[in-house]
Short mmCIF file of C-alpha atoms and ligand atoms in Angstrom, two decimals:
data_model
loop_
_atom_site.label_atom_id
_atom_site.label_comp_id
_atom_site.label_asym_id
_atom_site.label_seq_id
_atom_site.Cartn_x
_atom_site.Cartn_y
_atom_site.Cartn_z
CA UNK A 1065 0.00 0.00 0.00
CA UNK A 1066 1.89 2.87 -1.34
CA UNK A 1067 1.29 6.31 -2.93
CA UNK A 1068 1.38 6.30 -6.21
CA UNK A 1069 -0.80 8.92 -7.55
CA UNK A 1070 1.41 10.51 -10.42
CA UNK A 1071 2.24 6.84 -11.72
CA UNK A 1072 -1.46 6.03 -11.63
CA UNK A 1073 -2.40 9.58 -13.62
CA UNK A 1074 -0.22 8.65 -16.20
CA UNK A 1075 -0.70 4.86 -16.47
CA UNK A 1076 -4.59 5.66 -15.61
CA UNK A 1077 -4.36 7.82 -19.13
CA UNK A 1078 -3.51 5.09 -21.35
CA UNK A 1079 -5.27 2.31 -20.19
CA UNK A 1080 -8.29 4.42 -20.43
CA UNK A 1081 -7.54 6.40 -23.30
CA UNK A 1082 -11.11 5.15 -25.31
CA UNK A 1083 -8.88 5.52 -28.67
CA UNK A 1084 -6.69 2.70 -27.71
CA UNK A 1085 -9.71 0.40 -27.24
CA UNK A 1086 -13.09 0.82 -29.64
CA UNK A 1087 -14.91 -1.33 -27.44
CA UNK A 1088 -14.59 0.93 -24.09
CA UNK A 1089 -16.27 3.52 -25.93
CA UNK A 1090 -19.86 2.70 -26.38
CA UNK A 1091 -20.08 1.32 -22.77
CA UNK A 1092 -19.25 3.79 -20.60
CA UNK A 1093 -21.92 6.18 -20.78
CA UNK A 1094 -24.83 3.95 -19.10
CA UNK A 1095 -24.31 2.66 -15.83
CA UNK A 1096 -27.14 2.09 -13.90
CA UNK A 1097 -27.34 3.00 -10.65
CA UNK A 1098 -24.97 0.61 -7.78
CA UNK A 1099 -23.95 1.02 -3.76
CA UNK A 1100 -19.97 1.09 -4.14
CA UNK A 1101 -18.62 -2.21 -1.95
CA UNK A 1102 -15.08 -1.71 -0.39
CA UNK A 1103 -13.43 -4.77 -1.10
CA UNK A 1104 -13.85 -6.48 -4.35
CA UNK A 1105 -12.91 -10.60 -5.09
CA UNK A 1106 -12.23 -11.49 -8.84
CA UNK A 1107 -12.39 -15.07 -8.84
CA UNK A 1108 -10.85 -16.64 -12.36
CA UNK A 1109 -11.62 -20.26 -13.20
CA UNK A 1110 -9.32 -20.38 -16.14
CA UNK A 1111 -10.55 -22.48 -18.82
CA UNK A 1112 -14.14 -22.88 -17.36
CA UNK A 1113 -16.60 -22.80 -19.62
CA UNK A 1114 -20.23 -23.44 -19.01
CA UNK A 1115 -19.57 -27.24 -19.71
CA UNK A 1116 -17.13 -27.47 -17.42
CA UNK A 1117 -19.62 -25.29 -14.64
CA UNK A 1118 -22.29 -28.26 -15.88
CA UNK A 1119 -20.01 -31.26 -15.45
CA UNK A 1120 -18.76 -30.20 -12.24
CA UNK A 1121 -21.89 -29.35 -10.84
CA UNK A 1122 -23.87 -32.85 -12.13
CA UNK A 1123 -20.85 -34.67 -10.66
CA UNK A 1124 -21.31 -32.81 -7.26
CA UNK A 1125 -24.64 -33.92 -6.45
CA UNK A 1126 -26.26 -31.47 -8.72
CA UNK A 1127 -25.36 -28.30 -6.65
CA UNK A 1128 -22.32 -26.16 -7.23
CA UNK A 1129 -21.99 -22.44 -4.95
CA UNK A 1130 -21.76 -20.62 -8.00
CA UNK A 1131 -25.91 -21.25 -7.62
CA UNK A 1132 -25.90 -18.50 -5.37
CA UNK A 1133 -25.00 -15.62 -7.29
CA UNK A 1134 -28.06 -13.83 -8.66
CA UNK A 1135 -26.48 -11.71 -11.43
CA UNK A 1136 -25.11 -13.28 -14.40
CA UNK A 1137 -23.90 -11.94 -17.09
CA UNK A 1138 -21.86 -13.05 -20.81
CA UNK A 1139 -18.56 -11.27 -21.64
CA UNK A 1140 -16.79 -11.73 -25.02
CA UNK A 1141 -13.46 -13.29 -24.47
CA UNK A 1142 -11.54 -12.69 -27.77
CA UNK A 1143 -8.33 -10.91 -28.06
CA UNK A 1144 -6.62 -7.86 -30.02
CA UNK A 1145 -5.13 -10.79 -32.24
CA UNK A 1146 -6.82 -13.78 -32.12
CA UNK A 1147 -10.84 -14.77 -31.68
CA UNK A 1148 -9.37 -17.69 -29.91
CA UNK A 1149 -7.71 -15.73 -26.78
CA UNK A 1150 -4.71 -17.15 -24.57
CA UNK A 1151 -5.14 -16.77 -20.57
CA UNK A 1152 -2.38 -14.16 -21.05
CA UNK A 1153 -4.33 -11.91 -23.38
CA UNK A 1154 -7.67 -12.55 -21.22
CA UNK A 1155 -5.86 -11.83 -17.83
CA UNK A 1156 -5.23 -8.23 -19.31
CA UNK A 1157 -8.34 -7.52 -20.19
CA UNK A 1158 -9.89 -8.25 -16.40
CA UNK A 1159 -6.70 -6.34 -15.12
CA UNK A 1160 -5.94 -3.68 -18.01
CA UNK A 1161 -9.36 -3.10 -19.69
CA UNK A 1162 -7.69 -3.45 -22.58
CA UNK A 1163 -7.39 -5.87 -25.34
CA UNK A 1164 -3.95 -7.46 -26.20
CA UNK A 1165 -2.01 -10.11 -28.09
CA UNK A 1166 -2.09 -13.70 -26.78
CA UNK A 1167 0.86 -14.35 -24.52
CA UNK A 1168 1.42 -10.56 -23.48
CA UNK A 1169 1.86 -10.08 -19.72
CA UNK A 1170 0.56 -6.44 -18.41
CA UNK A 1171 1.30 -4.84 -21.65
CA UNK A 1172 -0.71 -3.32 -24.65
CA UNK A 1173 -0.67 -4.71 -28.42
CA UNK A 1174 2.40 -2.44 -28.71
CA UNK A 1175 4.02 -4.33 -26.01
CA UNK A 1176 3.73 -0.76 -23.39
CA UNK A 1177 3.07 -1.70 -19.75
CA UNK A 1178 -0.76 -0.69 -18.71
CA UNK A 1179 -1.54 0.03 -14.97
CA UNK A 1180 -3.72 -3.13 -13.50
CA UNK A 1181 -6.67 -3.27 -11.06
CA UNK A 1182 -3.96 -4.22 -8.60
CA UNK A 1183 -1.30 -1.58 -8.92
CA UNK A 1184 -4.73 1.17 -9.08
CA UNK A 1185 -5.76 -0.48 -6.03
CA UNK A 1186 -2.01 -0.16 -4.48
CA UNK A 1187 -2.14 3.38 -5.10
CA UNK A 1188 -5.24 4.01 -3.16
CA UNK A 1189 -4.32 2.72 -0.55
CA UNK A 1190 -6.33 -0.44 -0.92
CA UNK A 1191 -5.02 -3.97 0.50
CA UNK A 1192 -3.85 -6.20 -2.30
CA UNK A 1193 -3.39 -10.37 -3.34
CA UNK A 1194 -3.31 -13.30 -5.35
CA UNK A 1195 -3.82 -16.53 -4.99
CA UNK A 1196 -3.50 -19.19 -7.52
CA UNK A 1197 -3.02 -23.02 -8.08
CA UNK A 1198 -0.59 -22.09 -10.73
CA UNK A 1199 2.95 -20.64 -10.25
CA UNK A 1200 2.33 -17.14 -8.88
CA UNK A 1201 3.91 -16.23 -12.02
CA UNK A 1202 1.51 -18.12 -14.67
CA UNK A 1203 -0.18 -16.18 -17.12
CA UNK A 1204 -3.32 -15.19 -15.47
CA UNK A 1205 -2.03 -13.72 -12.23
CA UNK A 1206 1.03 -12.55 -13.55
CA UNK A 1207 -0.49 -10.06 -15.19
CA UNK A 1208 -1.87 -8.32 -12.28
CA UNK A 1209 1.44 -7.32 -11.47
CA UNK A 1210 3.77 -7.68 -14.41
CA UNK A 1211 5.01 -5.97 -17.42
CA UNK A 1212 6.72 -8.06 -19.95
CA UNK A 1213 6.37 -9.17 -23.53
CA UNK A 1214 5.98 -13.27 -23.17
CA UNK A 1215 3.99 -15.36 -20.81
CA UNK A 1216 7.11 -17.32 -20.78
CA UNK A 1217 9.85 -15.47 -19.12
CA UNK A 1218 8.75 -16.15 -15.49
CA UNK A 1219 12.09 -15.01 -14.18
CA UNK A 1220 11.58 -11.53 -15.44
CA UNK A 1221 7.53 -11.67 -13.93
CA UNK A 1222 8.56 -12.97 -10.87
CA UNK A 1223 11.12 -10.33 -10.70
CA UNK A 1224 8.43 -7.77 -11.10
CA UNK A 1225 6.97 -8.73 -7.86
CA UNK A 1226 9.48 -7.17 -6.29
CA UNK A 1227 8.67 -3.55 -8.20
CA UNK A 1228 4.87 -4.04 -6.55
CA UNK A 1229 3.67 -3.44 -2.44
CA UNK A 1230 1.06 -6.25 -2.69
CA UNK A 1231 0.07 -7.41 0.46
CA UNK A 1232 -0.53 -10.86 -0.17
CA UNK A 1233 0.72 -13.74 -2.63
CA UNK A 1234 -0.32 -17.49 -2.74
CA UNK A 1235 0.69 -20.06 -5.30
CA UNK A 1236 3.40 -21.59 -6.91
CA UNK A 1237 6.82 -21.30 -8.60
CA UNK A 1238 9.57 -21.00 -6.13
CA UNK A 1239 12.24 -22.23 -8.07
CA UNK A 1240 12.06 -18.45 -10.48
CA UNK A 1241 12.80 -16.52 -7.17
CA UNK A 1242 15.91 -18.99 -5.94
CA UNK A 1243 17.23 -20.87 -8.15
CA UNK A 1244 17.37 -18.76 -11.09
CA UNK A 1245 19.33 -19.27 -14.77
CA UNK A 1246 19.05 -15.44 -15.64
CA UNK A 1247 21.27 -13.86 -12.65
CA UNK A 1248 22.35 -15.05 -9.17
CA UNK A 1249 19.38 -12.90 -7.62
CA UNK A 1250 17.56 -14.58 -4.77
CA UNK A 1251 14.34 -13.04 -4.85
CA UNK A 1252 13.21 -14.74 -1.89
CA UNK A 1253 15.62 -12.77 0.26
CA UNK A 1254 15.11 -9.73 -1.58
CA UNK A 1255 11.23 -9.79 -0.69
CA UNK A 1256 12.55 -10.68 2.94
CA UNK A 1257 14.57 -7.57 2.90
CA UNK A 1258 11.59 -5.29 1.41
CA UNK A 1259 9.05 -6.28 4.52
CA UNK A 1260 7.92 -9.52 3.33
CA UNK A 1261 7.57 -12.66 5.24
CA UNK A 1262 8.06 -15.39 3.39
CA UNK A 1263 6.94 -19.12 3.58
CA UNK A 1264 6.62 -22.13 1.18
CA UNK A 1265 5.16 -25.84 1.52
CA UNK A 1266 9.05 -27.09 2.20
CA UNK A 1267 8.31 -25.40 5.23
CA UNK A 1268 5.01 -26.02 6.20
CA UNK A 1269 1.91 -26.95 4.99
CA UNK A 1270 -0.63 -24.19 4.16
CA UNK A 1271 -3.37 -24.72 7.26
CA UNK A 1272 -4.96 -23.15 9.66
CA UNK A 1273 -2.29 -23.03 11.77
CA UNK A 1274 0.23 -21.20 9.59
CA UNK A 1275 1.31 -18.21 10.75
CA UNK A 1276 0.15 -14.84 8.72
CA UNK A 1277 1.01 -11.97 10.82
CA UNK A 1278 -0.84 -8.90 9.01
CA UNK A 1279 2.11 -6.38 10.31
CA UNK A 1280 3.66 -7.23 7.64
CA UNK A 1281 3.44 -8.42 3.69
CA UNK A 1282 3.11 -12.07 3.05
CA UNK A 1283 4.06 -14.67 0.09
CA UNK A 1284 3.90 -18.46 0.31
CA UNK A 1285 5.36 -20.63 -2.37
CA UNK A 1286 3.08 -23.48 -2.72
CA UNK A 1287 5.32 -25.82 -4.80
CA UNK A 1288 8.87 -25.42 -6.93
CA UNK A 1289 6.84 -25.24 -10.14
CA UNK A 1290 3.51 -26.24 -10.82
CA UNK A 1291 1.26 -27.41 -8.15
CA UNK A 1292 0.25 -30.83 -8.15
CA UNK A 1293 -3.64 -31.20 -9.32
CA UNK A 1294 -6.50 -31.62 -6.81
CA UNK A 1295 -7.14 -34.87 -7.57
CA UNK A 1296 -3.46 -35.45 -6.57
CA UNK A 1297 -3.71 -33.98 -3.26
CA UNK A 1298 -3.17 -29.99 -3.76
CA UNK A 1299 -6.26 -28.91 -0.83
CA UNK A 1300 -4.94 -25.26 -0.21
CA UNK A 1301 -7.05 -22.82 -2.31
CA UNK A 1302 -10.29 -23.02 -0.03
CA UNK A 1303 -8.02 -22.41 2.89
CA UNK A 1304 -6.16 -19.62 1.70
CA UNK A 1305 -8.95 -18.35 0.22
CA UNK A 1306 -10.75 -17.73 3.72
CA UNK A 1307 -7.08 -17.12 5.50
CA UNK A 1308 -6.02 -14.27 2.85
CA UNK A 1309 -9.48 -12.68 2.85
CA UNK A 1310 -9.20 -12.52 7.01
CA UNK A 1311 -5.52 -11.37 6.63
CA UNK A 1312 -6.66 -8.73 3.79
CA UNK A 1313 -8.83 -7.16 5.89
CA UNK A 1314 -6.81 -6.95 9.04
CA UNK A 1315 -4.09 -5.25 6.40
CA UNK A 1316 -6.55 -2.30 5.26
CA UNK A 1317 -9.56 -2.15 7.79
CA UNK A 1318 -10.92 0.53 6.44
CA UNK A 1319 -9.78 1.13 2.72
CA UNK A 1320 -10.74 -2.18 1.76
CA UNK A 1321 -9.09 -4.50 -0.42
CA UNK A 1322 -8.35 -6.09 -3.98
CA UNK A 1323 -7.82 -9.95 -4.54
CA UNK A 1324 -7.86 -12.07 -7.55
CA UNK A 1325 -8.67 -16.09 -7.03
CA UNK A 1326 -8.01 -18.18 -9.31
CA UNK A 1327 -8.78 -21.50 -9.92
CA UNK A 1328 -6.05 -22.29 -12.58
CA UNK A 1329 -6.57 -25.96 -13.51
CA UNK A 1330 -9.51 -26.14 -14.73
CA UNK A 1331 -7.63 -25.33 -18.14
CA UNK A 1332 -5.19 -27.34 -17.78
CA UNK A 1333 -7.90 -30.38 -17.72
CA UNK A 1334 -9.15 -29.06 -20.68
CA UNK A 1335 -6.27 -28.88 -22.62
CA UNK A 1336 -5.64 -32.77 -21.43
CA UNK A 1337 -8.94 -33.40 -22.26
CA UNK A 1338 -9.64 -34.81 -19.27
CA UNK A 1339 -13.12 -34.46 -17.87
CA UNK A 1340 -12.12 -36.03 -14.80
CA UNK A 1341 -9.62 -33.49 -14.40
CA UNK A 1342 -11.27 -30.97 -15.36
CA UNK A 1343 -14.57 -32.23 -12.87
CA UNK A 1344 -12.08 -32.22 -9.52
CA UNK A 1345 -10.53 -28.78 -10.34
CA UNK A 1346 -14.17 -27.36 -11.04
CA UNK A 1347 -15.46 -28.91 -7.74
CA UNK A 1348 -12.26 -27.47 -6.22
CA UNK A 1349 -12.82 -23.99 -7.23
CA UNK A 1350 -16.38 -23.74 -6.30
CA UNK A 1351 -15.27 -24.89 -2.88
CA UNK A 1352 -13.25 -21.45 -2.36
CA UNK A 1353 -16.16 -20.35 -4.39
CA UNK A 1354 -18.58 -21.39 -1.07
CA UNK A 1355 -16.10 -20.42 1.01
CA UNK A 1356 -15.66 -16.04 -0.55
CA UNK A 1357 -19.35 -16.48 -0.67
CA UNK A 1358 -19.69 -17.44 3.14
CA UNK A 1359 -17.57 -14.18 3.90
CA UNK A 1360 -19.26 -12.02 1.34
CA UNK A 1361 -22.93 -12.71 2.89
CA UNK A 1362 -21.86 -12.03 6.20
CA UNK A 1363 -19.68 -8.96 5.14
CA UNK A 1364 -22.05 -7.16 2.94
CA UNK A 1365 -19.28 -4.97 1.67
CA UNK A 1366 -18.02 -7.34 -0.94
CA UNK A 1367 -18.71 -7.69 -4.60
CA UNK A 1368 -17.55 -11.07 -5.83
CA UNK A 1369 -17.11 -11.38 -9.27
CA UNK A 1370 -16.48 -14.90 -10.97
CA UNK A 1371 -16.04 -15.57 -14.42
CA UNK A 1372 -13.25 -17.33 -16.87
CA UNK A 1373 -10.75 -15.99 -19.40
CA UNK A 1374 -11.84 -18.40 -22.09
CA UNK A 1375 -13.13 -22.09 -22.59
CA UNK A 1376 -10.92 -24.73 -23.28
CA UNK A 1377 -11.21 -28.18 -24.96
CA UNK A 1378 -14.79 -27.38 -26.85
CA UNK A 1379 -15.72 -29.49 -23.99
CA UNK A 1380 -19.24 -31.34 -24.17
CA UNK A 1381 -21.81 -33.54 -22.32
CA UNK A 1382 -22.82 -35.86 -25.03
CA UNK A 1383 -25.86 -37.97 -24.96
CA UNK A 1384 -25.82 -41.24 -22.88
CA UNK A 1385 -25.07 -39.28 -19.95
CA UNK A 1386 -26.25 -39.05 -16.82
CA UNK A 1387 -26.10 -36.82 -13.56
CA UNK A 1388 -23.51 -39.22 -12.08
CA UNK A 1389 -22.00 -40.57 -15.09
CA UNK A 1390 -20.82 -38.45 -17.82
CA UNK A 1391 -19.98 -39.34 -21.82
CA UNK A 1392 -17.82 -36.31 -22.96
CA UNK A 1393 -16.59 -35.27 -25.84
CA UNK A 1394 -13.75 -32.55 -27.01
CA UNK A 1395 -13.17 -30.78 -30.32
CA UNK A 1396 -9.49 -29.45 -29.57
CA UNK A 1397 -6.66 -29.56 -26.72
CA UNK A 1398 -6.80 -25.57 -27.05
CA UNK A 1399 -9.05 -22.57 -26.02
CA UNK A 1400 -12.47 -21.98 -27.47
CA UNK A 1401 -13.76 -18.77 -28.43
CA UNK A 1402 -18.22 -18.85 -26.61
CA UNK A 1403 -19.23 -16.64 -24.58
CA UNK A 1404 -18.17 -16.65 -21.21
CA UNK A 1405 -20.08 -16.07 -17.73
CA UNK A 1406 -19.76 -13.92 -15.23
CA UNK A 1407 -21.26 -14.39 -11.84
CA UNK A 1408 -21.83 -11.34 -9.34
CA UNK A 1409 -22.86 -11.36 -6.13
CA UNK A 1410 -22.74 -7.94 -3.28
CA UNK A 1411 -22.43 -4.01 -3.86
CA UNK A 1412 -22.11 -3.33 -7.63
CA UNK A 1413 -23.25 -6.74 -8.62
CA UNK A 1414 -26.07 -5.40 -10.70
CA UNK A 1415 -23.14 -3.96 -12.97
CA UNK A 1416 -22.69 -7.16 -14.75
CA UNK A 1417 -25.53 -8.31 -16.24
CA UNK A 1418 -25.77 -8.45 -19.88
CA UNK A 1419 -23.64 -9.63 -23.05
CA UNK A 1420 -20.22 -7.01 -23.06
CA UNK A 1421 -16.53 -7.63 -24.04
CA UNK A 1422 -13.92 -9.09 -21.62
CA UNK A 1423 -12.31 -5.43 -20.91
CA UNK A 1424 -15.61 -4.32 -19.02
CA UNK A 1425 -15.07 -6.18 -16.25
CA UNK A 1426 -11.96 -4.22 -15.97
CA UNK A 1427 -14.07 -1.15 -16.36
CA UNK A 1428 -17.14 -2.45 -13.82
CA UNK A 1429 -14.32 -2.95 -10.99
CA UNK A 1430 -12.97 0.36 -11.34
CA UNK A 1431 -16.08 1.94 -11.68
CA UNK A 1432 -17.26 0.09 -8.69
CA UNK A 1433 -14.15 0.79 -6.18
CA UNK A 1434 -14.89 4.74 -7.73
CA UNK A 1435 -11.34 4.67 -8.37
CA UNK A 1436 -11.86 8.17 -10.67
CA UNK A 1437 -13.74 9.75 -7.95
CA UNK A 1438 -12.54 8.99 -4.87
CA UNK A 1439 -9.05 10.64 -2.89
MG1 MG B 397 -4.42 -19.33 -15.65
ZN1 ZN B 398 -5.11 -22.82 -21.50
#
């Protein structure tokens, strides 16, 4: 949580300068009425599609959490290149507004850095985190705090964590901040030295009984690489769902807070086409989903937002099936270009009904936190 102001001005400019995007134009004019929340949750299920929301839910007893939301909305997930986006190009449009070329991390088609929900949020003040069940430094929350050309140079993203004040990181890909190929930097240390404290799963297991003392920033490193899949044990995301939300809030009490969830393997099922896969990872998500939802209710301050950057696998439930037993089909081991949905529950929720591009939601949360008005 630092000041930032002049850096936001200028970053604030271009990513919503209405000439570098068409699309923002048209839908900025007519926004109905909404209470502002303080605290807003972005939850990402990367790769889920509304298959993938159907399978998981038949295969969980015909009930998923994402039932309780009771605004829904489409976006339009395409990107500045492609009609098929990557999770790279989608990521930027939830955190830039803006649409860009598949693989680009935090920057424009011309390959500029853009200012993200998180680094806006930073500069008001606002509590900030990720959590993923990727590396920290995968595509889709990478570029809520980084700034480089290729999806693939996770050395170079995860050094951009260390040009950020967020609060709060959760996921994997410890072996980019210590044991790196590109210099002898050990970012680990380095975020030590800044403030941070600093845990992984080498040593301890995220639970209830880890220690996450909000005096100061936190980051745990939830496996060298990848994490394993649910269905292989990985049982962390409902837990430090609930535990970053609680140590959020006890960071900014009364600015509020930013923080993206994402349930990242739901793609990665996909792309294996693998409907069991795919069915554990879903089930997985809307677990955290229950569990921001719990928090939200009681707080009554919170929008939570869930949607996906994309489909992937042209994943179907064929006929034959059944609620408990599934015949699925898939028409490629990439991304599909439907619509997407986007669930919305708390203050601002009635902002995201209806059929808009991918960028809005960008627009909708920073219209929401009043991030032009306010301070
Ligand atoms: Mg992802
Ligand atoms: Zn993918």
């Amino acid at each position: 949580m630092k000041i930032k102001i002049l850096i936001l001005s200028l970053f604030g400019f271009w990513a919503c300068n209405p000439k570098s995007n068409p699309a923002l134009t048209d839908s900025t004019s007519t926004w109905p009425d909404f209470t502002p929340p303080q605290n807003i949750i972005l939850m990402i299920g990367d790769g889920m599609g509304l298959t993938q929301i159907s399978a998981g839910m038949y295969m969980n007893g015909n009930k998923l959490h994402l039932e309780e939301f009771p605004v829904i909305g489409l976006h339009k997930s395409y990107s500045y290149n492609d009609l098929i986006t990557d999770s790279a190009a989608g990521a930027v449009a939830f955190a830039s507004g803006i649409k860009t070329y598949n693989g680009a991390i935090g920057v424009n088609a011309d390959t500029i850095a853009v200012q993200t929900i998180l680094e806006d949020a930073e500069a008001h003040g606002l509590a900030t985190g990720l959590i993923a069940t990727s590396k920290i430094l995968h595509a889709t929350p990478a570029c809520f705090f980084a700034h480089q050309k290729s999806r693939t140079m996770y050395e170079e993203i995860a050094a951009d964590l260390l040009l950020t004040d967020m609060d709060l990181f959760i996921g994997g890909g410890k072996k980019y901040f210590d044991q790196r190929t590109l210099d002898n930097r050990n970012l680990i240390e380095e975020l030590q030295e800044k403030g941070y404290v600093i845990s992984d799963y080498f040593q301890q297991d995220f639970n209830d009984s880890l220690i996450m003392d909000p005096a100061f920033n936190f980051g745990y490193l939830t496996a060298l690489d990848a994490p394993l899949p649910a269905a292989a044990g990985r049982d962390y995301l409902t837990s430090a769902s609930a535990r970053g939300i609680e140590f959020l809030q006890a960071r900014s009490p009364e600015n509020g807070f930013f923080l993206m969830i994402e349930g990242s393997q739901i793609d990665w099922g996909g792309h294996a086409n693998d409907s069991d896969y795919i069915i554990s990872e879903m089930i997985d998500f809307d677990r955290a989903i229950g569990t921001v939802m719990d928090f939200a209710k009681k707080d009554g301050n919170t929008l939570v937002i869930v949607t996906a950057d994309h489909e992937t696998g042209g994943y179907a439930i064929n006929p034959g099936s059944t609620m408990d037993s599934l015949v699925t089909a898939f028409t490629t081991g990439y991304h599909t270009g439907c619509l997407i949905p986007v669930f919305a529950f708390g203050p601002g929720s009635n902002l995201f009904s209806g059929i808009y591009e991918n960028t809005a939601i960008y627009d909708k949360m920073r219209l929401a936190f009043q991030f032009d008005k306010l301070k």
